[in-house]
Amino acid sequence: DADVTQTPRNRITKTGKRIMLECSQTKGHDRMYWYRQDPGLGLRLIYYSFDVKDINKGEISDGYSVSRQAQAKFSLSLESAIPNQTALYFCATSDQDRGTDTQYFGPGTRLTVL
Amino acid sequence: GQNIDQPTEMTATEGAIVQINCTYQTSGFNGLFWYQQHAGEAPTFLSYNVLDGLEEKGRFSSFLSRSKGYSYLLLKELQMKDSASYLCAVSSYGNNRLAFGKGNQVVVIP
C-alpha cells in the first residue's frame, strides 16, 4: 500500500464550484504540505502544516484553504474554483526528527477547472 | 529569497553518463535534495547533500559545493527508464520549506 495517498486522482469541475482534495499518510510524519505543479513553473508551495494545530501559508495560498483533521490527514479546498487553478496537485509529508526532513510525495491529483 | 537555476532539457544515449547541474542562491543553506519525476507522476527522492563532496548511490551520484552554490546529479549507465525530469530543491534555515527548481528534462534515446 502507498504511504501517501490522494483522492481524487482526477477531477473535472466548473468555475465557481467548491472542491476538496484529500491527502492521507501512513508514514507517521508530523509535517504535511500541499503543492501545485504547472508546466514550466515547477512545484510551488500552497500551504504546509507541522502538526495538527499548525497551519502556514506557502508562496501561493490565495484562493485556497486547508484543514489538518489529524496527524495523518491534510485537506486542500478551493472555495470557488477558477480556470487558472487547473494544475497537478501534490501532497507531501516529512519527518524532521530524522534530520534531513526529506519530503515524500503522494501520487497527485489532476484538477481541471472549466 | 531563494533562486534556483537548472537547464531545461538534455538528450543522452542509453548506456552513457549524463550530468545535471543546479545552481542556487540562498541564505542559511541547510541541504540540497534531488528528485526524479516521470511525466504525470509524483517526484521521488533520489539524494540529499548537506556537506561538500560526492554522495554515491548505485548508478546515481550527487555532488555539492556550498561555497559555489552548486550541485550536480550524475547518472551513469543510462537506461530508458531514466527518461524523466530531475528536480533540484534547496532547504534553508528559518524558511521551513523546500524551494524547487523547474527541473531538467532528460531524454534517453537508444
XYZ file of N, CA and C in Angstrom:
672
model
N 0.826 -1.196 0.000
C 0.000 0.000 0.000
C 0.862 1.248 0.000
N 0.375 2.287 -0.690
C 1.120 3.526 -0.759
C 1.134 4.198 0.600
N 2.276 4.871 0.907
C 2.389 5.558 2.186
C 1.630 6.869 2.210
N 1.560 7.546 1.049
C 0.869 8.827 0.932
C -0.166 8.671 -0.184
N -1.424 8.854 0.152
C -2.485 8.695 -0.836
C -3.244 9.995 -1.008
N -3.759 10.201 -2.213
C -4.517 11.398 -2.528
C -5.811 10.985 -3.217
N -6.894 11.670 -2.857
C -8.167 11.456 -3.538
C -8.828 12.792 -3.809
N -9.495 12.950 -4.969
C -9.485 12.013 -6.091
C -8.178 12.083 -6.863
N -7.960 11.208 -7.804
C -6.764 11.268 -8.640
C -6.981 12.195 -9.836
N -8.196 12.291 -10.268
C -8.549 13.190 -11.366
C -9.890 13.833 -11.056
N -10.017 15.107 -11.406
C -11.287 15.785 -11.173
C -11.466 16.879 -12.211
N -12.659 16.888 -12.782
C -13.025 17.976 -13.691
C -14.192 18.692 -13.052
N -14.104 20.012 -12.948
C -15.161 20.768 -12.314
C -15.391 22.065 -13.077
N -16.398 22.816 -12.632
C -16.740 24.063 -13.322
C -16.365 25.256 -12.455
N -16.163 26.372 -13.103
C -15.850 27.622 -12.406
C -16.906 27.912 -11.348
N -16.432 28.286 -10.144
C -17.331 28.647 -9.058
C -17.655 27.516 -8.102
N -17.332 26.292 -8.481
C -17.628 25.149 -7.613
C -16.614 25.051 -6.476
N -17.060 24.484 -5.353
C -16.164 24.208 -4.231
C -15.606 22.806 -4.389
N -14.296 22.703 -4.234
C -13.609 21.427 -4.427
C -12.745 21.130 -3.214
N -12.730 19.868 -2.798
C -11.824 19.458 -1.726
C -10.938 18.317 -2.225
N -9.652 18.463 -2.020
C -8.692 17.416 -2.321
C -8.179 16.867 -0.991
N -8.107 15.544 -0.908
C -7.740 14.950 0.372
C -6.405 14.209 0.280
N -5.709 14.219 1.388
C -4.412 13.559 1.480
C -4.361 12.785 2.798
N -3.935 11.538 2.714
C -3.751 10.713 3.903
C -2.378 10.050 3.854
N -1.801 9.849 5.041
C -0.472 9.216 5.069
C -0.386 8.208 6.222
N 0.370 7.160 5.969
C 0.596 6.133 6.988
C 2.065 6.106 7.414
N 2.793 7.166 7.075
C 4.227 7.209 7.404
C 4.473 7.676 8.839
N 3.439 8.199 9.497
C 3.633 8.694 10.858
C 4.375 10.014 10.920
N 4.427 10.731 9.804
C 5.132 12.013 9.766
C 4.265 13.133 10.329
N 4.944 14.099 10.973
C 4.214 15.236 11.533
C 3.940 16.315 10.491
N 4.831 16.449 9.519
C 4.755 17.572 8.593
C 4.059 17.155 7.299
N 3.156 18.032 6.845
C 2.454 17.772 5.586
C 2.388 19.046 4.765
N 2.338 18.884 3.441
C 2.454 20.007 2.515
C 1.492 19.817 1.340
N 1.055 20.933 0.769
C 0.335 20.907 -0.496
C 1.088 21.774 -1.503
N 1.314 21.193 -2.696
C 1.969 21.893 -3.803
C 1.060 21.840 -5.029
N 1.270 22.785 -5.921
C 0.726 22.652 -7.263
C 1.875 22.701 -8.261
N 1.676 22.029 -9.389
C 2.698 21.989 -10.417
C 2.073 22.360 -11.746
N 2.667 23.353 -12.388
C 2.226 23.809 -13.697
C 3.394 23.678 -14.663
N 3.113 23.375 -15.922
C 4.194 23.247 -16.913
C 5.059 24.506 -16.945
N 6.376 24.309 -16.846
C 7.298 25.433 -16.928
C 7.473 26.229 -15.649
N 6.670 25.909 -14.624
C 6.770 26.684 -13.377
C 7.279 25.873 -12.207
N 7.381 24.588 -12.348
C 7.877 23.784 -11.245
C 6.865 23.635 -10.128
N 7.315 23.109 -9.010
C 6.469 22.892 -7.840
C 6.409 24.155 -7.003
N 5.191 24.561 -6.658
C 5.028 25.745 -5.813
C 4.197 25.387 -4.588
N 4.647 25.869 -3.437
C 4.039 25.505 -2.165
C 2.797 26.347 -1.911
N 1.687 25.668 -1.556
C 0.428 26.356 -1.295
C 0.246 26.571 0.210
N 0.279 25.490 0.975
C 0.168 25.523 2.428
C 1.005 24.398 3.006
N 1.387 24.570 4.278
C 2.053 23.484 4.973
C 1.658 23.494 6.447
N 1.853 22.316 7.066
C 1.435 22.133 8.460
C 2.463 21.267 9.157
N 2.945 21.712 10.314
C 3.976 20.961 11.019
C 3.403 20.083 12.124
N 2.164 20.334 12.520
C 1.436 19.405 13.368
C -0.043 19.768 13.292
N -0.874 19.075 14.049
C -2.321 19.216 13.897
C -2.792 20.648 14.149
N -2.131 21.384 15.023
C -2.591 22.730 15.355
C -1.828 23.822 14.617
N -1.062 23.433 13.628
C -0.186 24.375 12.935
C -0.524 24.433 11.450
N -0.855 25.629 10.953
C -1.141 25.832 9.533
C -0.361 27.056 9.079
N 0.302 26.954 7.941
C 1.102 28.071 7.438
C 0.874 28.265 5.953
N 0.844 29.519 5.535
C 0.698 29.809 4.108
C 2.027 29.599 3.395
N 1.920 29.104 2.164
C 3.088 29.000 1.311
C 3.169 30.201 0.397
N 3.799 30.023 -0.754
C 4.003 31.159 -1.646
C 2.790 31.516 -2.483
N 1.806 30.591 -2.625
C 0.655 30.875 -3.487
C -0.640 30.419 -2.811
N -0.944 30.926 -1.638
C -2.088 30.452 -0.862
C -3.421 31.108 -1.253
N -3.405 32.219 -1.967
C -4.658 32.912 -2.314
C -5.575 31.997 -3.117
N -6.849 31.926 -2.687
C -7.832 31.099 -3.385
C -7.918 29.680 -2.851
N -7.067 29.364 -1.859
C -7.030 28.029 -1.269
C -7.191 28.113 0.251
N -7.674 27.026 0.855
C -7.664 26.873 2.305
C -7.345 25.414 2.610
N -6.928 25.161 3.849
C -6.572 23.800 4.235
C -7.154 23.476 5.601
N -7.181 22.177 5.872
C -7.612 21.682 7.176
C -6.755 20.485 7.531
N -6.187 20.501 8.758
C -5.400 19.351 9.232
C -6.265 18.633 10.270
N -6.995 17.643 9.805
C -8.002 16.999 10.649
C -7.356 16.064 11.673
N -6.206 15.556 11.345
C -5.494 14.611 12.216
C -4.054 14.586 11.737
N -3.194 13.914 12.488
C -1.800 13.849 12.060
C -1.707 13.259 10.663
N -2.581 12.325 10.342
C -2.470 11.600 9.086
C -3.246 12.232 7.933
N -4.005 13.286 8.171
C -4.888 13.818 7.123
C -4.736 15.328 6.964
N -4.636 15.745 5.699
C -4.454 17.160 5.380
C -5.227 17.427 4.105
N -6.271 18.288 4.184
C -7.144 18.531 3.038
C -6.918 19.917 2.472
N -7.037 20.019 1.174
C -6.919 21.302 0.469
C -8.260 21.622 -0.163
N -8.756 22.846 0.054
C -10.031 23.254 -0.519
C -9.862 24.442 -1.442
N -10.616 24.403 -2.526
C -10.769 25.556 -3.406
C -12.201 26.011 -3.209
N -12.380 27.150 -2.569
C -13.723 27.584 -2.194
C -14.585 27.906 -3.414
N -13.967 28.522 -4.397
C -14.671 28.872 -5.631
C -13.669 28.726 -6.775
N -13.678 27.553 -7.392
C -12.634 27.231 -8.369
C -12.671 28.159 -9.581
N -11.485 28.461 -10.092
C -11.349 29.265 -11.306
C -10.407 28.540 -12.268
N -10.522 28.826 -13.570
C -9.727 28.067 -14.557
C -8.220 28.088 -14.326
N -7.673 29.180 -13.787
C -6.205 29.172 -13.619
C -5.756 28.357 -12.416
N -6.700 27.666 -11.761
C -6.338 26.692 -10.743
C -6.237 25.282 -11.337
N -6.413 25.179 -12.625
C -6.154 23.923 -13.321
C -4.679 23.591 -13.214
N -4.370 22.441 -12.627
C -2.975 22.079 -12.363
C -2.920 20.665 -11.820
N -1.695 20.202 -11.612
C -1.447 18.931 -10.929
C -1.106 19.262 -9.478
N -1.844 18.693 -8.537
C -1.662 18.996 -7.118
C -1.032 17.799 -6.409
N -0.003 18.099 -5.624
C 0.686 17.065 -4.859
C 0.645 17.367 -3.370
N 0.419 16.320 -2.604
C 0.587 16.351 -1.165
C 1.940 15.720 -0.855
N 2.589 16.182 0.196
C 3.862 15.595 0.613
C 3.922 15.552 2.131
N 4.771 14.654 2.645
C 4.974 14.568 4.090
C 6.467 14.527 4.383
N 6.828 14.909 5.605
C 8.229 14.797 6.017
C 8.298 14.630 7.526
N 9.480 14.214 7.971
C 9.686 13.941 9.382
C 11.015 14.553 9.789
N 10.982 15.704 10.433
C 12.215 16.408 10.784
C 13.053 15.629 11.776
N 12.387 14.737 12.548
C 13.127 14.017 13.574
C 14.233 13.165 12.990
N 14.150 12.858 11.701
C 15.188 12.054 11.070
C 16.339 12.915 10.538
N 16.262 14.200 10.759
C 17.407 15.055 10.433
C 17.325 15.743 9.093
N 17.061 14.993 8.042
C 17.111 15.605 6.729
C 15.796 16.262 6.322
N 14.686 15.896 6.972
C 13.382 16.459 6.612
C 13.040 16.198 5.156
N 13.407 15.030 4.660
C 13.103 14.664 3.274
C 11.604 14.592 3.073
N 11.138 15.156 1.971
C 9.710 15.135 1.662
C 9.382 13.970 0.739
N 8.250 13.309 1.040
C 7.776 12.184 0.248
C 6.396 12.548 -0.305
N 6.226 12.340 -1.601
C 5.062 12.850 -2.305
C 3.999 11.785 -2.559
N 2.734 12.237 -2.519
C 1.637 11.405 -2.965
C 1.584 11.351 -4.479
N 0.656 10.547 -5.037
C 0.614 10.328 -6.485
C 0.078 11.499 -7.298
N -0.534 12.468 -6.626
C -1.012 13.642 -7.341
C -2.497 13.584 -7.682
N -3.086 14.772 -7.793
C -4.466 14.933 -8.259
C -4.443 15.890 -9.441
N -4.952 15.407 -10.569
C -5.027 16.293 -11.745
C -6.383 16.978 -11.733
N -6.379 18.286 -11.542
C -7.609 19.073 -11.456
C -7.767 19.948 -12.698
N -8.936 19.863 -13.298
C -9.273 20.718 -14.442
C -10.498 21.543 -14.079
N -10.365 22.862 -14.200
C -11.483 23.770 -13.932
C -11.927 24.380 -15.258
N -13.169 24.112 -15.629
C -13.678 24.591 -16.928
C -14.360 25.940 -16.815
N 15.277 35.611 -0.157
C 14.619 34.629 -1.001
C 15.612 33.630 -1.543
N 15.100 32.714 -2.337
C 15.959 31.680 -2.896
C 15.816 31.699 -4.400
N 16.922 31.465 -5.070
C 16.921 31.420 -6.510
C 17.612 30.139 -6.941
N 16.898 29.312 -7.702
C 17.451 28.026 -8.119
C 17.364 27.928 -9.623
N 18.467 27.554 -10.237
C 18.546 27.535 -11.688
C 18.978 26.162 -12.178
N 18.198 25.615 -13.132
C 18.556 24.364 -13.766
C 18.353 24.505 -15.274
N 19.226 23.900 -16.061
C 18.975 23.863 -17.509
C 17.697 23.080 -17.783
N 17.050 23.298 -18.911
C 15.706 22.768 -19.083
C 15.644 21.366 -19.670
N 16.493 21.031 -20.622
C 16.364 19.736 -21.279
C 17.693 19.263 -21.828
N 17.890 17.932 -21.797
C 19.048 17.345 -22.458
C 18.711 15.945 -22.949
N 19.400 15.533 -23.991
C 19.212 14.208 -24.575
C 20.512 13.428 -24.446
N 20.400 12.148 -24.085
C 21.587 11.313 -23.938
C 21.272 9.908 -24.416
N 22.335 9.177 -24.737
C 22.184 7.839 -25.288
C 22.199 6.785 -24.189
N 21.429 5.754 -24.373
C 21.404 4.627 -23.439
C 22.830 4.127 -23.178
N 23.155 3.899 -21.905
C 24.483 3.438 -21.535
C 25.471 4.545 -21.244
N 25.139 5.763 -21.610
C 26.045 6.899 -21.418
C 25.966 7.437 -19.990
N 26.716 8.502 -19.745
C 26.706 9.226 -18.474
C 26.177 10.629 -18.743
N 25.333 11.118 -17.856
C 24.828 12.478 -18.009
C 24.959 13.213 -16.677
N 25.315 14.486 -16.770
C 25.456 15.325 -15.574
C 24.419 16.438 -15.627
N 23.654 16.576 -14.559
C 22.610 17.591 -14.475
C 23.033 18.591 -13.410
N 23.090 19.847 -13.788
C 23.599 20.883 -12.885
C 22.484 21.672 -12.222
N 22.816 22.204 -11.070
C 21.890 23.065 -10.332
C 22.700 24.126 -9.609
N 22.372 25.374 -9.819
C 22.994 26.451 -9.059
C 21.927 27.125 -8.220
N 22.337 27.616 -7.067
C 21.354 28.202 -6.169
C 21.948 29.388 -5.431
N 21.057 30.257 -4.976
C 21.434 31.371 -4.117
C 20.474 31.376 -2.954
N 20.996 31.280 -1.750
C 20.144 31.312 -0.575
C 20.976 31.710 0.635
N 20.305 32.224 1.662
C 20.988 32.466 2.928
C 20.603 31.350 3.882
N 21.539 30.923 4.717
C 21.229 29.872 5.684
C 21.006 28.518 5.049
N 21.872 28.133 4.116
C 21.750 26.846 3.417
C 21.685 25.698 4.427
N 20.714 24.794 4.184
C 20.503 23.678 5.111
C 20.284 22.369 4.363
N 20.798 22.265 3.145
C 20.704 20.989 2.454
C 20.112 21.109 1.066
N 20.513 20.185 0.200
C 20.021 20.176 -1.179
C 19.546 18.770 -1.530
N 18.382 18.706 -2.143
C 17.760 17.433 -2.495
C 17.667 17.305 -4.008
N 17.762 16.068 -4.486
C 17.463 15.747 -5.875
C 16.287 14.771 -5.898
N 15.336 15.077 -6.810
C 14.177 14.226 -7.005
C 14.099 13.849 -8.486
N 13.533 12.670 -8.736
C 13.216 12.232 -10.095
C 11.706 12.259 -10.269
N 11.242 12.781 -11.405
C 9.806 12.803 -11.663
C 9.519 12.359 -13.087
N 8.831 11.218 -13.226
C 8.340 10.799 -14.538
C 7.066 11.579 -14.841
N 6.799 11.755 -16.117
C 5.686 12.589 -16.561
C 4.377 12.170 -15.906
N 3.707 13.131 -15.256
C 2.404 12.875 -14.653
C 2.450 12.101 -13.350
N 3.659 11.818 -12.865
C 3.777 11.053 -11.627
C 4.371 11.899 -10.512
N 4.432 11.318 -9.318
C 4.968 12.022 -8.162
C 6.487 12.118 -8.224
N 7.061 13.204 -7.720
C 8.514 13.243 -7.547
C 8.932 12.177 -6.544
N 10.048 11.504 -6.821
C 10.578 10.515 -5.880
C 11.982 10.917 -5.464
N 12.288 10.766 -4.207
C 13.541 11.200 -3.616
C 14.709 10.384 -4.145
N 15.782 11.093 -4.543
C 16.987 10.420 -5.015
C 18.151 10.582 -4.041
N 18.419 11.844 -3.642
C 19.620 12.059 -2.834
C 19.516 13.350 -2.038
N 20.391 13.436 -1.037
C 20.449 14.604 -0.155
C 21.909 14.920 0.117
N 22.277 16.190 -0.029
C 23.635 16.649 0.304
C 23.525 17.849 1.233
N 24.307 17.818 2.300
C 24.379 18.993 3.170
C 25.845 19.417 3.368
N 26.775 18.489 3.184
C 28.201 18.790 3.260
C 28.808 18.725 1.865
N 29.912 19.436 1.673
C 30.602 19.427 0.379
C 31.076 18.024 0.040
N 31.016 17.701 -1.244
C 31.555 16.430 -1.696
C 30.544 15.620 -2.461
N 30.934 14.395 -2.718
C 30.168 13.490 -3.568
C 29.490 12.413 -2.728
N 28.193 12.218 -2.990
C 27.441 11.124 -2.374
C 27.078 10.148 -3.485
N 27.464 8.885 -3.326
C 27.202 7.898 -4.374
C 26.154 6.908 -3.911
N 25.218 6.624 -4.843
C 24.137 5.704 -4.522
C 23.837 4.902 -5.778
N 24.564 3.810 -5.958
C 24.341 2.991 -7.147
C 24.732 3.738 -8.408
N 23.832 3.806 -9.382
C 24.128 4.498 -10.648
C 24.052 6.014 -10.528
N 23.494 6.505 -9.411
C 23.320 7.936 -9.235
C 24.311 8.468 -8.192
N 24.897 9.616 -8.497
C 25.772 10.316 -7.549
C 25.366 11.771 -7.520
N 25.538 12.407 -6.366
C 25.235 13.831 -6.270
C 26.403 14.529 -5.585
N 26.727 15.699 -6.117
C 27.862 16.491 -5.635
C 27.378 17.837 -5.159
N 28.036 18.354 -4.125
C 27.693 19.684 -3.607
C 28.948 20.496 -3.346
N 28.896 21.784 -3.757
C 29.889 22.771 -3.352
C 29.119 23.943 -2.759
N 29.183 24.077 -1.441
C 28.432 25.154 -0.779
C 29.019 26.520 -1.103
N 30.327 26.593 -1.213
C 30.945 27.896 -1.478
C 30.569 28.424 -2.863
N 30.319 27.527 -3.790
C 29.953 27.936 -5.159
C 28.446 27.930 -5.386
N 27.677 27.478 -4.423
C 26.230 27.393 -4.609
C 25.889 26.492 -5.786
N 26.489 25.316 -5.806
C 26.423 24.466 -6.997
C 26.310 23.005 -6.600
N 25.467 22.300 -7.343
C 25.328 20.865 -7.177
C 25.166 20.225 -8.545
N 25.555 18.975 -8.651
C 25.196 18.222 -9.852
C 24.766 16.821 -9.469
N 23.928 16.263 -10.342
C 23.487 14.875 -10.250
C 24.093 14.139 -11.436
N 24.772 13.047 -11.158
C 25.423 12.255 -12.201
C 24.670 10.941 -12.358
N 24.232 10.681 -13.573
C 23.533 9.433 -13.862
C 24.436 8.585 -14.754
N 24.800 7.413 -14.291
C 25.684 6.536 -15.048
C 24.895 5.393 -15.672
N 25.500 4.793 -16.717
C 24.891 3.619 -17.369
C 23.406 3.869 -17.632
N 23.144 4.951 -18.339
C 21.765 5.382 -18.554
C 20.881 4.263 -19.102
N 19.669 4.218 -18.573
C 18.661 3.278 -19.045
C 17.473 4.072 -19.550
N 16.667 3.433 -20.390
C 15.498 4.121 -20.955
C 14.585 4.641 -19.849
N 14.483 3.885 -18.756
C 13.599 4.281 -17.658
C 14.091 5.532 -16.920
N 15.318 5.961 -17.218
C 15.840 7.185 -16.601
C 15.307 8.442 -17.283
N 14.584 8.288 -18.387
C 13.950 9.435 -19.033
C 12.921 10.026 -18.068
N 13.191 11.241 -17.618
C 12.361 11.856 -16.572
C 12.835 13.284 -16.391
N 12.119 14.009 -15.535
C 12.576 15.328 -15.106
C 13.291 15.174 -13.777
N 14.385 15.895 -13.609
C 15.178 15.816 -12.378
C 15.114 17.181 -11.701
N 14.591 17.172 -10.475
C 14.333 18.406 -9.734
C 15.373 18.598 -8.648
N 15.877 19.807 -8.570
C 16.796 20.204 -7.518
C 15.977 21.037 -6.521
N 16.167 20.812 -5.214
C 15.411 21.568 -4.207
C 16.337 21.926 -3.055
N 16.209 23.149 -2.585
C 17.101 23.664 -1.538
C 16.318 23.963 -0.273
N 16.896 23.551 0.855
C 16.325 23.848 2.168
C 17.163 24.917 2.843
N 16.510 25.843 3.520
C 17.230 26.918 4.200
C 16.744 27.059 5.631
N 17.647 27.399 6.529
C 17.286 27.632 7.926
C 16.266 28.751 8.012
N 15.297 28.548 8.876
C 14.311 29.592 9.136
C 13.245 29.708 8.084
N 13.356 28.949 6.998
C 12.380 29.050 5.921
C 11.318 27.964 6.023
N 11.666 26.862 6.670
C 10.730 25.758 6.898
C 10.097 25.205 5.622
N 10.768 25.336 4.516
C 10.182 24.815 3.281
C 11.304 24.545 2.288
N 10.964 23.735 1.272
C 11.892 23.489 0.181
C 11.578 24.426 -0.974
N 12.607 24.950 -1.606
C 12.435 25.720 -2.833
C 12.897 24.848 -3.988
N 11.986 24.581 -4.923
C 12.286 23.689 -6.044
C 12.704 24.462 -7.278
N 13.675 23.913 -8.006
C 13.956 24.400 -9.348
C 12.882 23.891 -10.295
N 12.919 24.369 -11.540
C 11.887 24.000 -12.502
C 12.103 22.619 -13.095
N 13.279 22.038 -12.846
C 13.527 20.680 -13.319
C 14.272 20.643 -14.629
N 15.014 19.576 -14.815
C 15.757 19.337 -16.049
C 15.225 18.054 -16.676
N 14.690 18.167 -17.883
C 14.129 17.006 -18.573
C 15.256 16.241 -19.271
N 15.421 14.987 -18.917
C 16.418 14.129 -19.572
C 15.685 13.130 -20.459
N 16.072 13.081 -21.701
C 15.501 12.128 -22.659
C 16.589 11.143 -23.030
N 16.340 9.863 -22.774
C 17.312 8.815 -23.112
C 16.881 8.158 -24.409
N 17.795 8.114 -25.364
C 17.500 7.513 -26.670
C 18.342 6.249 -26.871
N 17.821 5.315 -27.675
C 18.564 4.049 -27.865
C 19.906 4.287 -28.546
